[in-house]
Coordinates of C-alpha atoms and ligand atoms in Angstrom, one line a residue:
X12 CA 0.0 0.0 0.0
X13 CA 2.9 2.4 0.7
X14 CA 6.1 2.8 -1.4
X15 CA 8.1 4.4 1.4
X16 CA 8.0 4.5 5.2
X17 CA 9.5 7.4 7.1
X18 CA 10.2 7.1 10.8
X19 CA 10.1 10.4 12.6
X20 CA 8.3 13.7 11.6
X21 CA 11.1 16.1 12.4
X22 CA 12.9 18.2 9.8
X23 CA 14.7 15.2 8.4
X24 CA 11.6 13.0 8.1
X25 CA 9.2 15.7 6.9
X26 CA 11.5 17.0 4.1
X27 CA 12.2 13.4 2.9
X28 CA 8.5 12.6 3.0
X29 CA 7.5 15.6 0.9
X30 CA 10.2 15.0 -1.7
X31 CA 9.3 11.3 -2.1
X32 CA 5.6 12.1 -2.3
X33 CA 6.3 14.8 -5.0
X34 CA 8.2 12.2 -6.9
X35 CA 5.0 10.1 -7.0
X36 CA 5.6 7.7 -4.0
X37 CA 2.9 6.9 -1.5
X38 CA 4.6 7.7 1.8
X39 CA 3.7 6.6 5.4
X40 CA 5.2 8.8 8.2
X41 CA 5.3 7.2 11.7
X42 CA 6.0 9.5 14.6
X43 CA 6.1 8.4 18.2
X44 CA 5.3 11.8 19.7
X45 CA 1.8 13.1 19.6
X46 CA 2.8 15.8 17.2
X47 CA 4.9 16.5 14.1
X48 CA 8.0 18.8 13.8
X49 CA 10.3 16.9 16.1
X50 CA 12.4 19.1 18.3
X51 CA 11.4 22.2 16.2
X52 CA 7.8 21.8 17.4
X53 CA 6.2 25.0 18.8
X54 CA 2.7 25.7 20.2
X55 CA 0.9 28.3 22.2
X56 CA 1.0 27.7 25.9
X57 CA -2.1 28.2 28.1
X58 CA -1.4 31.9 28.3
X59 CA -1.3 32.3 24.5
X60 CA 2.5 32.7 24.2
X61 CA 4.1 30.8 21.3
X62 CA 6.7 28.6 22.9
X63 CA 9.3 26.1 21.6
X64 CA 8.6 22.9 23.6
X65 CA 12.1 21.5 23.0
X66 CA 14.2 24.7 23.4
X67 CA 14.8 27.8 21.3
X68 CA 15.1 27.2 17.6
X69 CA 16.4 30.0 15.3
X70 CA 16.6 29.2 11.7
X71 CA 19.9 30.5 10.2
X72 CA 21.7 29.6 7.0
X73 CA 24.0 30.8 4.3
X74 CA 22.6 28.1 1.9
X75 CA 20.1 29.6 -0.5
X76 CA 18.8 26.1 -1.3
X77 CA 17.8 25.4 2.3
X78 CA 16.2 28.9 2.7
X79 CA 14.3 28.6 -0.6
X80 CA 13.1 25.1 0.2
X81 CA 11.6 26.1 3.6
X82 CA 10.2 29.3 2.0
X83 CA 7.9 27.1 0.0
X84 CA 6.1 26.3 3.2
X85 CA 6.4 29.5 5.3
X86 CA 6.9 33.2 5.3
X87 CA 9.5 34.6 7.6
X88 CA 9.8 36.8 10.6
X89 CA 13.4 38.0 9.9
X90 CA 15.7 39.2 12.7
X91 CA 19.3 39.0 13.7
X92 CA 19.5 36.8 16.8
X93 CA 21.6 38.2 19.6
X94 CA 22.7 36.4 22.8
X95 CA 24.2 37.9 26.0
X96 CA 26.0 36.1 28.8
X97 CA 25.3 36.9 32.4
X98 CA 28.8 37.1 33.9
X99 CA 28.5 37.9 37.6
X100 CA 25.4 40.1 37.0
X101 CA 26.8 42.0 33.9
X102 CA 25.4 41.2 30.5
X103 CA 28.0 40.9 27.7
X104 CA 27.5 40.0 24.0
X105 CA 28.2 36.4 23.0
X106 CA 30.0 35.4 20.8
X107 CA 32.8 37.4 22.4
X108 CA 33.5 40.2 19.9
X109 CA 35.2 43.6 19.8
X110 CA 32.2 45.2 21.5
X111 CA 32.5 42.7 24.3
X112 CA 36.3 43.5 24.5
X113 CA 35.5 47.1 25.1
X114 CA 33.0 46.2 27.9
X115 CA 35.5 44.0 29.7
X116 CA 38.6 46.1 29.5
X117 CA 39.2 49.8 30.1
X118 CA 39.5 52.0 27.0
X119 CA 43.2 52.2 26.8
X120 CA 43.8 48.5 27.2
X121 CA 40.9 47.5 25.0
X122 CA 42.3 49.7 22.2
X123 CA 45.7 47.9 22.4
X124 CA 44.2 44.5 22.6
X125 CA 41.8 45.2 19.7
X126 CA 44.8 46.2 17.5
X127 CA 46.6 43.1 18.4
X128 CA 43.6 40.9 17.6
X129 CA 43.1 42.6 14.2
X130 CA 46.8 42.4 13.4
X131 CA 46.9 38.7 14.4
X132 CA 43.8 37.4 12.7
X133 CA 42.3 40.2 10.5
X134 CA 39.0 42.0 10.7
X135 CA 35.9 39.8 10.3
X136 CA 37.8 36.6 11.3
X137 CA 36.4 33.9 13.5
X138 CA 38.7 32.3 16.0
X139 CA 37.9 29.2 18.0
X140 CA 38.5 29.7 21.7
X141 CA 40.9 26.7 21.9
X142 CA 43.0 28.1 19.1
X143 CA 43.1 31.6 20.7
X144 CA 44.4 30.0 23.9
X145 CA 47.4 28.7 22.0
X146 CA 48.5 32.0 20.7
X147 CA 52.1 33.1 21.2
X148 CA 51.3 36.7 22.3
X149 CA 50.7 36.7 26.1
X150 CA 48.2 39.6 25.7
X151 CA 46.1 37.6 23.3
X152 CA 46.3 34.6 25.6
X153 CA 45.1 36.8 28.4
X154 CA 41.9 37.7 26.4
X155 CA 41.6 34.0 25.6
X156 CA 41.8 33.1 29.3
X157 CA 39.1 35.6 30.1
X158 CA 36.8 34.2 27.4
X159 CA 37.6 30.6 28.4
X160 CA 36.9 31.1 32.1
X161 CA 33.9 33.5 31.8
X162 CA 32.1 32.2 28.7
X163 CA 33.1 28.6 27.9
X164 CA 34.3 26.6 30.9
X165 CA 31.3 26.5 33.2
X166 CA 28.7 26.6 30.5
X167 CA 30.4 23.6 28.8
X168 CA 30.7 21.7 32.0
X169 CA 27.0 22.1 32.5
X170 CA 26.0 21.3 28.9
X171 CA 28.4 18.3 28.4
X172 CA 29.6 17.3 31.9
X173 CA 33.1 17.8 30.4
X174 CA 35.6 20.6 29.8
X175 CA 36.1 22.3 26.4
X176 CA 39.3 20.3 25.9
X177 CA 37.5 17.0 26.5
X178 CA 34.8 17.5 23.9
X179 CA 35.0 17.6 20.1
X180 CA 36.6 21.0 19.3
X181 CA 34.0 21.5 16.6
X182 CA 31.4 22.0 19.4
X183 CA 33.0 25.1 21.0
X184 CA 34.1 26.1 17.5
X185 CA 30.4 26.8 16.8
X186 CA 30.7 30.0 18.9
X187 CA 34.1 31.4 17.9
X188 CA 35.6 34.7 19.1
X189 CA 34.6 37.3 16.4
X190 CA 37.1 39.9 15.3
X191 CA 34.3 42.3 14.4
X192 CA 31.6 44.5 15.9
X193 CA 28.8 42.1 15.0
X194 CA 26.7 41.3 18.1
X195 CA 24.7 38.7 16.3
X196 CA 25.0 35.0 17.4
X197 CA 25.0 33.9 13.8
X198 CA 26.6 35.6 10.8
X199 CA 24.7 33.9 8.0
X200 CA 22.6 36.0 5.6
X201 CA 19.3 34.2 6.2
X202 CA 18.0 34.1 9.8
X203 CA 14.7 34.3 11.5
X204 CA 11.6 32.4 12.5
X205 CA 8.8 30.9 10.4
X206 CA 6.3 33.7 10.6
X207 CA 3.4 31.7 12.0
X208 CA 5.7 29.2 13.8
X209 CA 7.5 26.0 13.0
X210 CA 4.5 23.7 13.4
X211 CA 2.4 25.3 10.6
X212 CA 5.5 25.1 8.4
X213 CA 5.7 21.3 8.9
X214 CA 1.9 20.9 8.6
X215 CA 2.2 22.6 5.2
X216 CA 5.1 20.4 4.2
X217 CA 3.3 17.2 5.1
X218 CA 0.1 18.3 3.6
X219 CA 0.2 16.2 0.4
X220 CA -2.3 13.7 -0.9
X221 CA 0.3 10.9 -1.0
X222 CA 1.6 11.4 2.6
X223 CA -0.1 9.7 5.5
X224 CA 1.1 10.8 8.9
X225 CA 0.4 8.7 12.0
X226 CA 1.4 10.3 15.3
X227 CA 1.6 8.6 18.7
X228 CA 3.0 5.4 17.1
X229 CA 6.4 4.0 17.9
X230 CA 7.7 2.5 14.6
X231 CA 9.0 -0.5 16.6
X232 CA 5.4 -1.6 17.2
X233 CA 4.9 -2.4 13.5
X234 CA 8.4 -2.6 12.0
X235 CA 10.9 -5.3 12.5
X236 CA 14.4 -5.4 11.1
X237 CA 15.8 -8.9 10.7
X238 CA 19.3 -9.8 9.6
X239 CA 18.4 -9.2 5.9
X240 CA 15.0 -7.6 5.6
X241 CA 12.4 -5.3 6.9
X242 CA 9.0 -6.5 8.0
X243 CA 6.1 -4.1 8.2
X244 CA 3.2 -5.6 10.3
X245 CA 4.9 -8.9 9.9
X246 CA 5.1 -8.8 6.1
X247 CA 8.4 -8.2 4.1
X248 CA 8.6 -4.6 2.9
X249 CA 10.7 -3.9 -0.1
X250 CA 10.2 -0.1 -0.3
X251 CA 12.5 2.5 1.2
X252 CA 12.5 2.9 4.9
X253 CA 14.0 6.2 6.2
X254 CA 14.8 6.0 9.9
X255 CA 15.4 9.3 11.8
X256 CA 15.4 8.0 15.4
X257 CA 18.4 6.8 17.5
X258 CA 20.2 4.0 15.8
X259 CA 20.9 2.0 19.0
X260 CA 17.2 2.0 20.0
X261 CA 16.4 0.5 16.6
X262 CA 18.3 -2.6 17.8
X263 CA 17.2 -2.6 21.4
X264 CA 20.6 -1.2 22.5
X265 CA 22.1 -4.7 22.1
X266 CA 25.7 -3.5 22.2
X267 CA 25.0 -0.9 24.9
X268 CA 23.5 2.6 24.7
X269 CA 25.0 5.3 22.5
X270 CA 25.6 8.2 24.8
X271 CA 23.6 11.4 24.4
X272 CA 23.0 14.6 26.4
X273 CA 19.5 15.4 27.3
X274 CA 17.8 18.5 28.7
X275 CA 15.1 19.3 31.2
X276 CA 13.0 22.4 30.2
X277 CA 11.5 24.3 33.0
X278 CA 8.9 26.7 31.6
X279 CA 7.5 29.6 33.7
X280 CA 4.8 32.2 32.8
X281 CA 5.2 35.6 34.4
X282 CA 2.4 38.1 34.6
X283 CA 4.6 41.0 33.5
X284 CA 5.4 42.4 30.1
X285 CA 9.2 41.7 30.2
X286 CA 11.5 39.4 32.1
X287 CA 15.0 39.9 30.8
X288 CA 14.8 42.2 27.8
X289 CA 16.7 39.6 25.6
X290 CA 15.6 36.5 23.8
X291 CA 18.4 34.4 25.3
X292 CA 20.7 35.0 28.3
X293 CA 23.4 32.4 28.8
X294 CA 24.5 31.8 32.4
X295 CA 28.2 31.2 31.8
X296 CA 29.6 31.4 35.3
X297 CA 26.7 30.6 37.7
X298 CA 23.5 28.6 38.1
X299 CA 22.7 24.9 37.2
X300 CA 20.8 25.8 34.1
X301 CA 22.7 26.9 30.9
X302 CA 20.4 29.6 29.6
X303 CA 17.0 31.4 29.9
X304 CA 15.0 32.0 26.8
X305 CA 12.2 34.6 26.7
X306 CA 10.1 33.5 23.7
X307 CA 8.4 36.8 22.8
X308 CA 11.8 38.3 21.9
X309 CA 12.4 35.4 19.5
X310 CA 9.1 35.4 17.8
X311 CA 8.2 39.1 18.0
X312 CA 4.9 38.3 19.7
X313 CA 3.3 41.2 21.6
X314 CA 1.5 40.1 24.8
X315 CA 0.9 41.5 28.3
X316 CA 2.6 38.5 29.9
X317 CA 5.8 36.6 29.1
X318 CA 6.9 32.9 29.1
X319 CA 10.5 31.9 29.8
X320 CA 12.3 28.5 29.8
X321 CA 15.4 27.4 31.7
X322 CA 17.5 24.5 30.3
X323 CA 19.0 22.0 32.7
X324 CA 21.4 19.5 30.9
X325 CA 21.9 15.9 32.0
X326 CA 23.2 12.6 30.7
X327 CA 20.5 10.7 28.8
X328 CA 19.7 7.3 30.4
X329 CA 16.9 6.0 28.2
X330 CA 14.4 6.3 31.0
X331 CA 10.8 6.8 29.9
X332 CA 10.0 10.4 29.0
X333 CA 13.7 11.3 28.4
X334 CA 14.7 12.6 25.0
X335 CA 18.2 12.3 23.5
X336 CA 19.1 15.7 22.2
X337 CA 22.8 15.8 21.6
X338 CA 25.1 13.1 20.3
X339 CA 28.6 13.1 21.9
X340 CA 31.3 12.9 19.2
X341 CA 34.3 10.9 20.2
X342 CA 36.2 7.9 19.0
X343 CA 34.6 5.3 21.4
X344 CA 31.1 6.5 20.5
X345 CA 31.9 6.5 16.8
X346 CA 33.1 2.9 17.2
X347 CA 29.9 1.9 19.0
X348 CA 27.8 3.6 16.3
X349 CA 29.8 1.7 13.7
X350 CA 28.8 -1.6 15.3
X351 CA 25.1 -0.7 15.0
X352 CA 25.6 0.5 11.5
X353 CA 27.0 -2.8 10.4
X354 CA 23.7 -4.5 11.4
X355 CA 22.2 -2.8 8.4
X356 CA 24.7 -4.1 5.9
X357 CA 22.3 -6.6 4.5
X358 CA 19.2 -4.4 4.7
X359 CA 20.0 -1.7 2.1
X360 CA 16.5 -0.4 1.9
X361 CA 16.8 1.0 5.4
X362 CA 18.4 4.5 5.2
X363 CA 19.5 6.6 8.2
X364 CA 18.9 10.3 8.2
X365 CA 18.9 13.0 10.9
X366 CA 20.6 14.2 14.0
X367 CA 19.8 11.0 15.9
X368 CA 20.1 8.3 13.3
X369 CA 23.4 9.7 11.9
X370 CA 24.7 10.6 15.4
X371 CA 25.7 14.1 14.2
X372 CA 25.3 17.7 15.4
X373 CA 23.1 19.0 12.6
X374 CA 21.4 22.4 12.5
X375 CA 18.1 22.7 10.7
X376 CA 19.5 24.0 7.4
X377 CA 22.1 21.2 7.2
X378 CA 19.3 18.7 7.9
X379 CA 17.1 20.1 5.1
X380 CA 20.0 19.8 2.6
X381 CA 20.8 16.3 3.8
X382 CA 17.2 15.2 3.5
X383 CA 16.9 16.7 0.0
X384 CA 20.1 14.8 -1.0
X385 CA 18.9 11.5 0.3
X386 CA 15.5 11.9 -1.3
X387 CA 17.1 12.6 -4.6
X388 CA 19.1 9.4 -4.3
X389 CA 16.1 7.3 -3.5
X390 CA 14.1 8.8 -6.3
X391 CA 16.7 8.2 -8.9
X392 CA 18.0 4.7 -7.9
Ligands
LIG16 P1 14.3 15.3 15.5 O1 13.7 16.7 15.5 O2 14.8 14.8 16.8 O3 13.2 14.4 14.9 C1 13.3 13.0 15.0 C2 11.8 12.5 15.2 O4 11.9 11.0 15.2 C3 11.3 12.9 16.6 O5 10.1 13.6 16.5 C4 11.1 11.5 17.3 O6 10.0 11.5 18.2 C5 10.9 10.6 16.1 N1 11.2 9.2 16.4 C6 12.4 8.7 17.0 N2 12.3 7.3 17.1 C7 11.1 7.0 16.7 C8 10.4 5.7 16.6 N3 10.9 4.6 17.0 N4 9.1 5.7 16.0 C9 8.6 6.9 15.6 N5 9.2 8.1 15.7 C10 10.4 8.1 16.2 N6 19.0 24.0 14.9 C11 19.0 25.2 14.3 O7 19.2 25.3 13.1 N7 18.8 26.4 15.0 C12 18.6 26.4 16.4 O8 18.5 27.4 17.0 C13 18.6 25.1 17.0 N8 18.4 25.0 18.4 C14 18.3 23.8 19.0 C15 18.1 23.8 20.4 C16 18.0 22.6 21.0 C17 17.8 22.5 22.5 C18 18.2 21.4 20.3 C19 18.2 20.0 21.0 C20 18.5 21.4 18.9 C21 18.5 22.6 18.3 N9 18.7 22.7 16.9 C22 18.8 23.9 16.3 C23 18.9 21.5 16.0 C24 17.6 21.0 15.5 O9 16.7 20.7 16.5 C25 17.9 19.8 14.6 O10 18.7 20.2 13.5 C26 16.6 19.2 14.0 O11 15.6 19.1 14.9 C27 17.0 17.8 13.5 O12 15.9 17.2 13.0 P2 15.7 15.6 12.9 O13 14.5 15.4 12.1 O14 17.0 15.0 12.6 O15 15.5 15.2 14.5
LIG17 N1 29.2 27.6 24.6 C1 29.7 28.0 25.8 N2 29.2 29.2 26.3 C2 28.3 29.9 25.6 C3 27.8 29.4 24.4 C4 28.3 28.2 23.9 O1 30.5 27.4 26.5 O2 27.9 31.0 26.1 C5 29.8 26.3 24.1 C6 29.1 25.1 24.8 O3 30.0 24.0 24.9 C7 28.0 24.8 23.7 C8 28.8 25.0 22.4 O4 29.6 26.2 22.7 O5 27.6 23.4 23.8 C9 28.0 25.3 21.2 O6 27.1 26.3 21.5 P1 25.8 26.5 20.6 O7 25.1 27.7 21.1 O8 26.1 26.4 19.2 O9 24.9 25.2 21.0 P2 23.4 24.8 20.7 O10 22.6 25.3 21.8 O11 23.1 25.5 19.4 O12 23.5 23.3 20.5

């Protein structure tokens, strides 16, 4: 009855489903949550404030193709996302940039340091904190130590349970020191929010006569992967299966669990117009939570009250109700991932796609592009 089965209705699954349906395939999408959109899902809370249930999501990309693709399904509320860090009660722009430098040091010293940074790296450059710490100039190392201690160390310990040196350098490299006066968190040309929210964008994407979406169904209830084939409701299924959930859970974690970091989100509604005056405040030297998001500053919503969310990271255990959010890139985990991957060697019609299934730290735009690529491959093979 179906040509393709997609497991998971997040970015990865939704884009793949749409593309396969447009190519003439009958597509079944199975989603275990009671809604579509995966971690990008948003909804109005009981006070009418549009919130992101799984943490703040800001779309940002330099890839025209990703922007154009999503623009088929939404208009945009465009804005340049800015983040500040609360450092002992003072709010400073993050990523650390030349404006931050002038807030942290007195005028004379900041001018000297600024010149040194520009001479060493060039205006508009982006320098990972771990690289800055290795610089030969002691003045530059002094800035690096400030940034390391006040922006990276404690936040990273909270988020990952490890120091910046212990995790994949690409992770802290996402938030480099900027040799510029740009206070925005992202420098890509396209950034903003789907005008009416993420959920309507995914509804529009999945609204196709050849797509059937079933929410509240764990694919493992109807799909079995044997050594060399896929069974759907007990019957061999020859079509393509695109799996976007965690790879270890597909195989009942038989080699042990792939490690992930999870988050607890504590939402709070406040009967006041404004709480923090910023969309996101990172707590980089204090508190157990990493950041507070105030949604109305992300979405541009006007309302008499305001809703905020605090994020508390912890190690995912697989307990009921927990969600794996972040893969942890290191050699041991890659090896374990490889063991699971090998179980699909003789089941070529099962394809892995997405942040969980591929065990990779993808942003939304990268996910869109990856899903488009896979769909193209499936359509033409
Ligand atoms: P998911 O959204 O996780 O979707 C996978 C879906 O599969 C889920 O809905 C899950 O329920 C379902 N599923 C899993 N197993 C099964 C099963 N057995 N049966 C049925 N369904 C199943 N990216 C940005 O570009 N900008 C941001 O600002 C940003 N902020 C983020 C903030 C946080 C806190 C997090 C965690 C991520 C953020 N991201 C951001 C990344 C973004 O969330 C991902 O790029 C994107 O959601 C990945 O989509 P996905 O489809 O791979 O995964
Ligand atoms: N980071 C940090 N302090 C900050 C912001 C980021 O230490 O104020 C580090 C932290 O390790 C984090 C990583 O940089 O996990 C990447 O940050 P990003 O905001 O890109 O993470 P996201 O929330 O998007 O996953």
